[in-house]
Short mmCIF file of C-alpha atoms and ligand atoms in Angstrom, two decimals:
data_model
loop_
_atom_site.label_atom_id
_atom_site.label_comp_id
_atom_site.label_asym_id
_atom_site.label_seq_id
_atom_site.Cartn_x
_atom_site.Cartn_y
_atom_site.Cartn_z
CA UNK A 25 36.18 -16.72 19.85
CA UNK A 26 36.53 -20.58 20.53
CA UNK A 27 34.48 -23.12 21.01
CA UNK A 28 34.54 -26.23 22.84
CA UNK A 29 32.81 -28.64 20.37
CA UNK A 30 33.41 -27.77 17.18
CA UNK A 31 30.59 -30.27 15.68
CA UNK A 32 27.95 -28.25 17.66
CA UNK A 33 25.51 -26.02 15.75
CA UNK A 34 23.45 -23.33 16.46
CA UNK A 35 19.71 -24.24 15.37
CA UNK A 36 18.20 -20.51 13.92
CA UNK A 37 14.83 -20.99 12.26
CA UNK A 38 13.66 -18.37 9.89
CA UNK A 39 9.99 -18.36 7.98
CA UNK A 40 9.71 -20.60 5.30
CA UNK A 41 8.20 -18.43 2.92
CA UNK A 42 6.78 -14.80 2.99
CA UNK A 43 8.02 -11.42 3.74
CA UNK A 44 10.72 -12.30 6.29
CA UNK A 45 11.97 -15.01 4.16
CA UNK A 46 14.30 -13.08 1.91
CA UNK A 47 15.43 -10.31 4.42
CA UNK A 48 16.24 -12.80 7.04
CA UNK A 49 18.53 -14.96 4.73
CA UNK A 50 20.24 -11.87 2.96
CA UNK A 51 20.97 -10.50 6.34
CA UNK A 52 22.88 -13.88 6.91
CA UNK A 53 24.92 -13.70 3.58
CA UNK A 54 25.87 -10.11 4.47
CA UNK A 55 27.32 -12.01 7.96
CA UNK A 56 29.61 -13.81 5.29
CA UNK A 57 27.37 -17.27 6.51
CA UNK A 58 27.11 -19.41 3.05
CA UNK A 59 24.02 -21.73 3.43
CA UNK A 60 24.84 -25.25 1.83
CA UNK A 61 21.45 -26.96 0.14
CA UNK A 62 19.45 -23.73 1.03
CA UNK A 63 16.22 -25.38 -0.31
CA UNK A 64 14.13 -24.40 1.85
CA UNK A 65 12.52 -27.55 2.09
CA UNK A 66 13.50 -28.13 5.61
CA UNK A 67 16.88 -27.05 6.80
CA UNK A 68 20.32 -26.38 5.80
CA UNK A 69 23.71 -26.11 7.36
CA UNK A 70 26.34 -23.23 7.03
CA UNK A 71 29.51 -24.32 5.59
CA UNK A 72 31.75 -21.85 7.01
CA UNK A 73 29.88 -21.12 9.95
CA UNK A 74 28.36 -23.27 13.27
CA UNK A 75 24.77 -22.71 12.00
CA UNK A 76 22.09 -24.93 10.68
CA UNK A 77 18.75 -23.49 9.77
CA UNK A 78 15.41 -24.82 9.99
CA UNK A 79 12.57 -23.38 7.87
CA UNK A 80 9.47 -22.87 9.38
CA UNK A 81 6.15 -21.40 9.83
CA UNK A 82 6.38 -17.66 10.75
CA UNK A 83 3.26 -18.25 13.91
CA UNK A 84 5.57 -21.28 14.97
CA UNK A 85 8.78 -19.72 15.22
CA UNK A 86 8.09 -18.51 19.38
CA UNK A 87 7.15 -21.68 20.20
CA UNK A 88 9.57 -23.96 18.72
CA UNK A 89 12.44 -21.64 20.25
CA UNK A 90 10.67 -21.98 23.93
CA UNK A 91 10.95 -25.78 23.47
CA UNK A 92 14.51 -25.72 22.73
CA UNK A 93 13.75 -27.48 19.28
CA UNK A 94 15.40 -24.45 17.29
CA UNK A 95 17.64 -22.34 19.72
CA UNK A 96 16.99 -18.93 17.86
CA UNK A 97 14.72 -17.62 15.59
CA UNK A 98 14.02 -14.56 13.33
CA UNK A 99 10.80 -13.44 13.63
CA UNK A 100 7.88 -10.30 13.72
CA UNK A 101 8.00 -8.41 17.42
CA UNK A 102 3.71 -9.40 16.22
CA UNK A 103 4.09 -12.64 16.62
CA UNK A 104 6.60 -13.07 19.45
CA UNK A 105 3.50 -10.84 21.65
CA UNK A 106 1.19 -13.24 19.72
CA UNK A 107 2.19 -16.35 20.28
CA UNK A 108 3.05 -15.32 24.28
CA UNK A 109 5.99 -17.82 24.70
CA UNK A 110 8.90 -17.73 27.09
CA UNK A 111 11.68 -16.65 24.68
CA UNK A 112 14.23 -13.92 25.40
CA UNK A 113 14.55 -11.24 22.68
CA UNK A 114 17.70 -11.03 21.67
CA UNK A 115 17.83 -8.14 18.98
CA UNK A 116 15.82 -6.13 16.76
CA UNK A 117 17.22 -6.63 13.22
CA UNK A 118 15.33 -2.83 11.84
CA UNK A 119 13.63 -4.79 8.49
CA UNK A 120 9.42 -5.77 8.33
CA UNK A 121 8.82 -2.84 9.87
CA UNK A 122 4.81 -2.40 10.31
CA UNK A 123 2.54 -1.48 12.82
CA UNK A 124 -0.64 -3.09 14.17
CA UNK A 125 -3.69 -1.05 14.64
CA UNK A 126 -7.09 -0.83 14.55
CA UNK A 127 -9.25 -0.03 11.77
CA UNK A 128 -12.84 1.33 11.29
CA UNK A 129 -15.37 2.18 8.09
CA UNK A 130 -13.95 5.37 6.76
CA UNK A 131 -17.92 6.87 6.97
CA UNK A 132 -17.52 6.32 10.89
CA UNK A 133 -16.75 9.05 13.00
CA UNK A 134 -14.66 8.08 15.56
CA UNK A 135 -14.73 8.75 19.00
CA UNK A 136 -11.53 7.61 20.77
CA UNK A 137 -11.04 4.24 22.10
CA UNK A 138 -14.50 4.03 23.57
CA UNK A 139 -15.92 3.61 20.13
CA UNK A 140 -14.71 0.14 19.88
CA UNK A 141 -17.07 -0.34 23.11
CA UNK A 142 -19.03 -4.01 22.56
CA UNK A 143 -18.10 -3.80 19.00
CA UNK A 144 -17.00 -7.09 17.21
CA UNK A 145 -13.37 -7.09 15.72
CA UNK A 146 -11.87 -9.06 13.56
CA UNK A 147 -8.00 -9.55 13.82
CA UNK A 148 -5.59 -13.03 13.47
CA UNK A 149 -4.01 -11.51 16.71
CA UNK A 150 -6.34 -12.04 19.07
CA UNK A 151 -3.93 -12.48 22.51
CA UNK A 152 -2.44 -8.83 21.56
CA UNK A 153 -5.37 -7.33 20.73
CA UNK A 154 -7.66 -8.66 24.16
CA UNK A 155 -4.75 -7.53 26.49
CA UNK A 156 -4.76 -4.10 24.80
CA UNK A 157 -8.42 -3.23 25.70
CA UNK A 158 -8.08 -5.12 29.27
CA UNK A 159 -5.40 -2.31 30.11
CA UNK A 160 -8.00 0.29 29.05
CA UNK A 161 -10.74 -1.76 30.96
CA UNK A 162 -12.86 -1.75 27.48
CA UNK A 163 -15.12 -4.79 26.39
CA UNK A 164 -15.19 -6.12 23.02
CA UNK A 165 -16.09 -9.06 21.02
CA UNK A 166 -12.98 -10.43 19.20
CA UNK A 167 -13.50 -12.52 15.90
CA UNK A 168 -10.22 -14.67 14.78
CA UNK A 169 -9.46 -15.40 11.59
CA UNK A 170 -6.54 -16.27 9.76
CA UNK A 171 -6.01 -13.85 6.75
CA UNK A 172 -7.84 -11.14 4.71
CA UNK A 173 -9.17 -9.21 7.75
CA UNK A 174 -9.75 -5.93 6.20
CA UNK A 175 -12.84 -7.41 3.98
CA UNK A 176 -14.48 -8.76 7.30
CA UNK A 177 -16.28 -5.22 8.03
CA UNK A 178 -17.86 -5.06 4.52
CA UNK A 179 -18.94 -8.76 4.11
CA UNK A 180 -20.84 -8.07 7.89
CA UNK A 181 -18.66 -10.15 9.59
CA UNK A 182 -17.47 -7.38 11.96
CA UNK A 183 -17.31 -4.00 12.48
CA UNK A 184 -14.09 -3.27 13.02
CA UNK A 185 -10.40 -5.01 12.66
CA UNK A 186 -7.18 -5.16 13.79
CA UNK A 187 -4.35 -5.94 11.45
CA UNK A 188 -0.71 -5.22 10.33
CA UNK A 189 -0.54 -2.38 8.35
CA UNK A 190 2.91 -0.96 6.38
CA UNK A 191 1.71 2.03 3.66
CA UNK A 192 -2.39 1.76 4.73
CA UNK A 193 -2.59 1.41 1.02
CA UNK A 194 -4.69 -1.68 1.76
CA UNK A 195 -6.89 -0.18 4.43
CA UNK A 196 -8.21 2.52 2.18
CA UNK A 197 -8.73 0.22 -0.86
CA UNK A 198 -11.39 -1.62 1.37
CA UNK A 199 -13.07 1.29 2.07
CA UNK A 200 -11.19 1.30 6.04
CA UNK A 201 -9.55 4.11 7.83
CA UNK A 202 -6.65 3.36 10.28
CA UNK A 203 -7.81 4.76 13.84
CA UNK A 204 -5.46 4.06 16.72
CA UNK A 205 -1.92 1.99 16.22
CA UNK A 206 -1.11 -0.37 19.13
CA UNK A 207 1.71 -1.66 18.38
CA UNK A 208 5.04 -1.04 16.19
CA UNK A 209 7.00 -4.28 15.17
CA UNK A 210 9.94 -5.47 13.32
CA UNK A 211 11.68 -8.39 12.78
CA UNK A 212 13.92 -9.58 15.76
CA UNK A 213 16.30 -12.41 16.87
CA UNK A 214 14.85 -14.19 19.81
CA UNK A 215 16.49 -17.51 21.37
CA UNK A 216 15.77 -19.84 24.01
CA UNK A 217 16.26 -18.82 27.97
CA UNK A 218 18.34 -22.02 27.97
CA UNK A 219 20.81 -21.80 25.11
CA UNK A 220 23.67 -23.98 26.76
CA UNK A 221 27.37 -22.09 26.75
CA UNK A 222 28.74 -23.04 23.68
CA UNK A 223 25.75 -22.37 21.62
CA UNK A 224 25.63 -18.89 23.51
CA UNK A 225 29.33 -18.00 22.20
CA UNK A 226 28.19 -19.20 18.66
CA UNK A 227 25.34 -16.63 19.35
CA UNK A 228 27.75 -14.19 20.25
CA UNK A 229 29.81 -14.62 16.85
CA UNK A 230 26.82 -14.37 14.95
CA UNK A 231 25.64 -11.22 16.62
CA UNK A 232 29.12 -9.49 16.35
CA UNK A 233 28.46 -9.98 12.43
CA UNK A 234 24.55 -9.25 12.53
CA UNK A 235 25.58 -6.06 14.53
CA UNK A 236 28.13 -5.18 11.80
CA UNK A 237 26.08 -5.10 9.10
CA UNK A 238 23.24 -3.41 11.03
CA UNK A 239 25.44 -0.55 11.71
CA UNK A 240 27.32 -0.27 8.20
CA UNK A 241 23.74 0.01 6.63
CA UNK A 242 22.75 2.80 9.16
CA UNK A 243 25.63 4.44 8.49
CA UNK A 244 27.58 6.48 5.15
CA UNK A 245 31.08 7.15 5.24
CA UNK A 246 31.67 10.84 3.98
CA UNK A 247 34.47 12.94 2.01
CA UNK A 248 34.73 16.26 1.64
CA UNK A 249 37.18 18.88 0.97
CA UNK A 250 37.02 22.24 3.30
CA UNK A 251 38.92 25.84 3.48
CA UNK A 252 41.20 25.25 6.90
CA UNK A 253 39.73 28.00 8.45
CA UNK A 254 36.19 26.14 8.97
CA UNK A 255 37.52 22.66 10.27
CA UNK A 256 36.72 23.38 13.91
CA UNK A 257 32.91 23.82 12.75
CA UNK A 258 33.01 20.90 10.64
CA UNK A 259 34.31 18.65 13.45
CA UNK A 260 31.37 19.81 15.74
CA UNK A 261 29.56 18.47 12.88
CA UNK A 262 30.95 15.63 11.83
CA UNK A 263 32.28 13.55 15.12
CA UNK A 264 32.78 10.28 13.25
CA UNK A 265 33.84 7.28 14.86
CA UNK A 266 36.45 8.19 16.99
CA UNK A 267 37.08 12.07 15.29
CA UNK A 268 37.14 13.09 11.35
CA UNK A 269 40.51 12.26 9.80
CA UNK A 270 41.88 15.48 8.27
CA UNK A 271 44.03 15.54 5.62
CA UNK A 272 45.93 18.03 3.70
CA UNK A 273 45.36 18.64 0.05
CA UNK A 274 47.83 20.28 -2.37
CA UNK A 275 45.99 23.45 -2.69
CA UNK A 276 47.06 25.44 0.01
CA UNK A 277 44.61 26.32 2.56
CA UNK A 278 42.52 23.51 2.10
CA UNK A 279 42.24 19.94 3.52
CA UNK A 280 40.39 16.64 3.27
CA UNK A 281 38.06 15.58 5.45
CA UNK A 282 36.31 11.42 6.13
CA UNK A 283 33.75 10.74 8.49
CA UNK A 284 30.73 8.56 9.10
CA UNK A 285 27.34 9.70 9.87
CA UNK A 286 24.46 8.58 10.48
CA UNK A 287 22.23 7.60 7.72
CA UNK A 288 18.91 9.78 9.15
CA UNK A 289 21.06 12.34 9.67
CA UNK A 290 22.47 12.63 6.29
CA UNK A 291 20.85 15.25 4.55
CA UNK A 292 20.18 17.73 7.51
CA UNK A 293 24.35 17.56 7.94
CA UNK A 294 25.10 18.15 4.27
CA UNK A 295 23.17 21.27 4.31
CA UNK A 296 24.97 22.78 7.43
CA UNK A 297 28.53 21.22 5.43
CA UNK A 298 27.48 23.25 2.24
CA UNK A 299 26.71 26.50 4.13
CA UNK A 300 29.96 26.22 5.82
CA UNK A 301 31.60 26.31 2.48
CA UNK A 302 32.42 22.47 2.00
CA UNK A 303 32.91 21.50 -1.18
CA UNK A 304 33.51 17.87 -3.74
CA UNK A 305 31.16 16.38 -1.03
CA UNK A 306 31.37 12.15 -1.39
CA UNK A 307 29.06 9.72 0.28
CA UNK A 308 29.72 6.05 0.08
CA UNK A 309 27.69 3.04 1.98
CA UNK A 310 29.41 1.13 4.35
CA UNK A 311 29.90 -2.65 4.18
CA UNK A 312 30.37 -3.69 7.35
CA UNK A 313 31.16 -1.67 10.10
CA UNK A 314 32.42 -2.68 13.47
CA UNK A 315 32.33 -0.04 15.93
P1 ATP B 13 3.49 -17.85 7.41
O1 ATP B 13 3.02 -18.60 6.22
O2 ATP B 13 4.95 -18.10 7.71
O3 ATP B 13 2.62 -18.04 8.62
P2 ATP B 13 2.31 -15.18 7.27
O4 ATP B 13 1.43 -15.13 6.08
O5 ATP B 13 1.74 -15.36 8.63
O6 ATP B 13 3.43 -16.31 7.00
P3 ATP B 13 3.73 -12.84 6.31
O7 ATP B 13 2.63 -12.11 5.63
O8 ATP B 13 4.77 -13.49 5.47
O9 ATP B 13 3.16 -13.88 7.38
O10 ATP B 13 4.41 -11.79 7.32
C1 ATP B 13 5.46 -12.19 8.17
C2 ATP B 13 5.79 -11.05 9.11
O11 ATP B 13 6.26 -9.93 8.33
C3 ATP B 13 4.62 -10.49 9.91
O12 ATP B 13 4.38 -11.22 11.09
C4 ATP B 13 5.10 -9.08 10.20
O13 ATP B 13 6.01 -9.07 11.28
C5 ATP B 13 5.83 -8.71 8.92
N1 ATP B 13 4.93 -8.04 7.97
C6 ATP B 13 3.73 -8.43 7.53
N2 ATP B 13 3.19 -7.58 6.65
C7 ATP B 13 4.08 -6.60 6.50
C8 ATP B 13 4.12 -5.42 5.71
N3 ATP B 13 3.12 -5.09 4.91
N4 ATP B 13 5.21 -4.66 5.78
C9 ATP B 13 6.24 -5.00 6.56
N5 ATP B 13 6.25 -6.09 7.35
C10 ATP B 13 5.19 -6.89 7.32
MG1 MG B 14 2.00 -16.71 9.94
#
């Protein structure tokens, strides 16, 4: 793809530090982008790609991306509702996967969403949390505060809360059970609603790659060998790309077969394979896949 001016780069910020960090910086070395003084500090620049990325704070990520200062951004689904700024979501990237939802004592019996009638709750995401119970027309008293949520029933300071959860493992060490989930979120590419053209076809390039990996990681490429006789039922199977490539193999009557499936669908399709008298089954990952 070209572009105009070649000296141009595409501002993406990514958190500083914490559990996007990592994910959203191996995702760009699996988009072949090689990050010169990666830091951290501030920002770096791709060598071999029209990039430069700024390092920031995960909560300031919306907002710098409405004002133009970076032009994208990975960031939490959360905090993009959060932070309520005028950024257009570009992609969901399928890593920091949580959910947000609401929490009570585990002694408390609960009722439904009623419960949390006039009760206080503590949560650091106050915005998604007060337009949740306006759409069920439900008063509560919101407490912010900026970290350790779950102990804020047992040290009095609430009675309920509102938090990210991932395993719940957390929850139930603090003596909480998780009640209602209001939202799911993942880490996503946002950008600005004003990205000018050539920054837009750098965008472009970058999501071709991002889109690559994405679906190479969803994916497993499969070999197997099968009697002739069963091919039409492993096609059915087995669509592939395009269609399976068959191949014949030296023992008569049987042939090779490669395909791709989908990674969730994996085991349920090797069981109908191996009942259809497949055989020498092989399942690689994918590297990059461009469909
Ligand atoms: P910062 O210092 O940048 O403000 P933070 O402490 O607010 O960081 P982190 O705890 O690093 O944020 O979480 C960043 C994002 O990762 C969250 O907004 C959420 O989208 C996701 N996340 C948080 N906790 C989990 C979890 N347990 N499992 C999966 N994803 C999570
Ligand atoms: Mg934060």
């Amino acid at each position: 793809m070209f572009c105009k001016n070649t000296m141009e780069k595409l501002k993406l910020a990514v958190q500083k530090s914490g559990r996007l960090s990592e994910k959203s910086l191996q995702l760009l070395k699996e988009c072949g982008i090689k990050l010169l003084n990666e830091d951290r500090k501030l920002r770096s620049i791709a060598s071999n790609f029209q990039l430069e990325i700024l390092y920031l704070r995960d909560d300031d990520i919306p907002q710098y991306v409405e004002q133009g200062v970076a032009d994208t951004g990975i960031v939490g689904l959360n905090e993009v509702h959060e932070q309520q700024k005028n950024v257009v979501l570009v992609e969901y990237l399928g890593f920091a996967n949580c959910r947000l939802s609401l929490a009570i004592p585990k002694e408390e019996a609960y009722t439904g969403l009623r419960y949390f009638e006039n009760k206080k709750i503590a949560t650091s995401y106050p915005n998604i949390l007060r337009s949740f119970f306006e759409q069920h027309h439900i008063s509560v008293e919101i407490e912010t505060i900026g970290g350790s949520v779950e102990i804020a029933p047992s040290i009095g300071l609430s009675q309920a809360i509102f938090d990210i959860v991932s395993t719940g493992s957390t929850l139930i060490m603090n003596g909480l059970k998780e009640v209602h989930t209001v939202m799911k979120s993942e880490a996503v590419l946002i950008r600005n609603f004003q990205c000018s053209e050539n920054k837009m076809l750098i965008l472009e390039k970058l999501l071709f790659r991002i889109r690559a990996v994405k679906n190479a990681s969803e994916n497993k490429y499969i070999l197997l060998n099968a009697p002739n006789e069963v091919i039409p039922q492993i096609v059915q199977i087995l669509p592939g790309m395009k269609s399976p490539t068959i191949l014949p193999l030296a023992q008569e009557g049987w042939s090779s077969l490669h395909s791709v499936v989908k990674e969730d669908q994996f085991w349920d399709i090797i069981d109908q394979l191996k009942a259809l008298g497949a055989q020498g089954i092989l399942v690689c990952s994918i590297e990059k896949m461009v469909i």
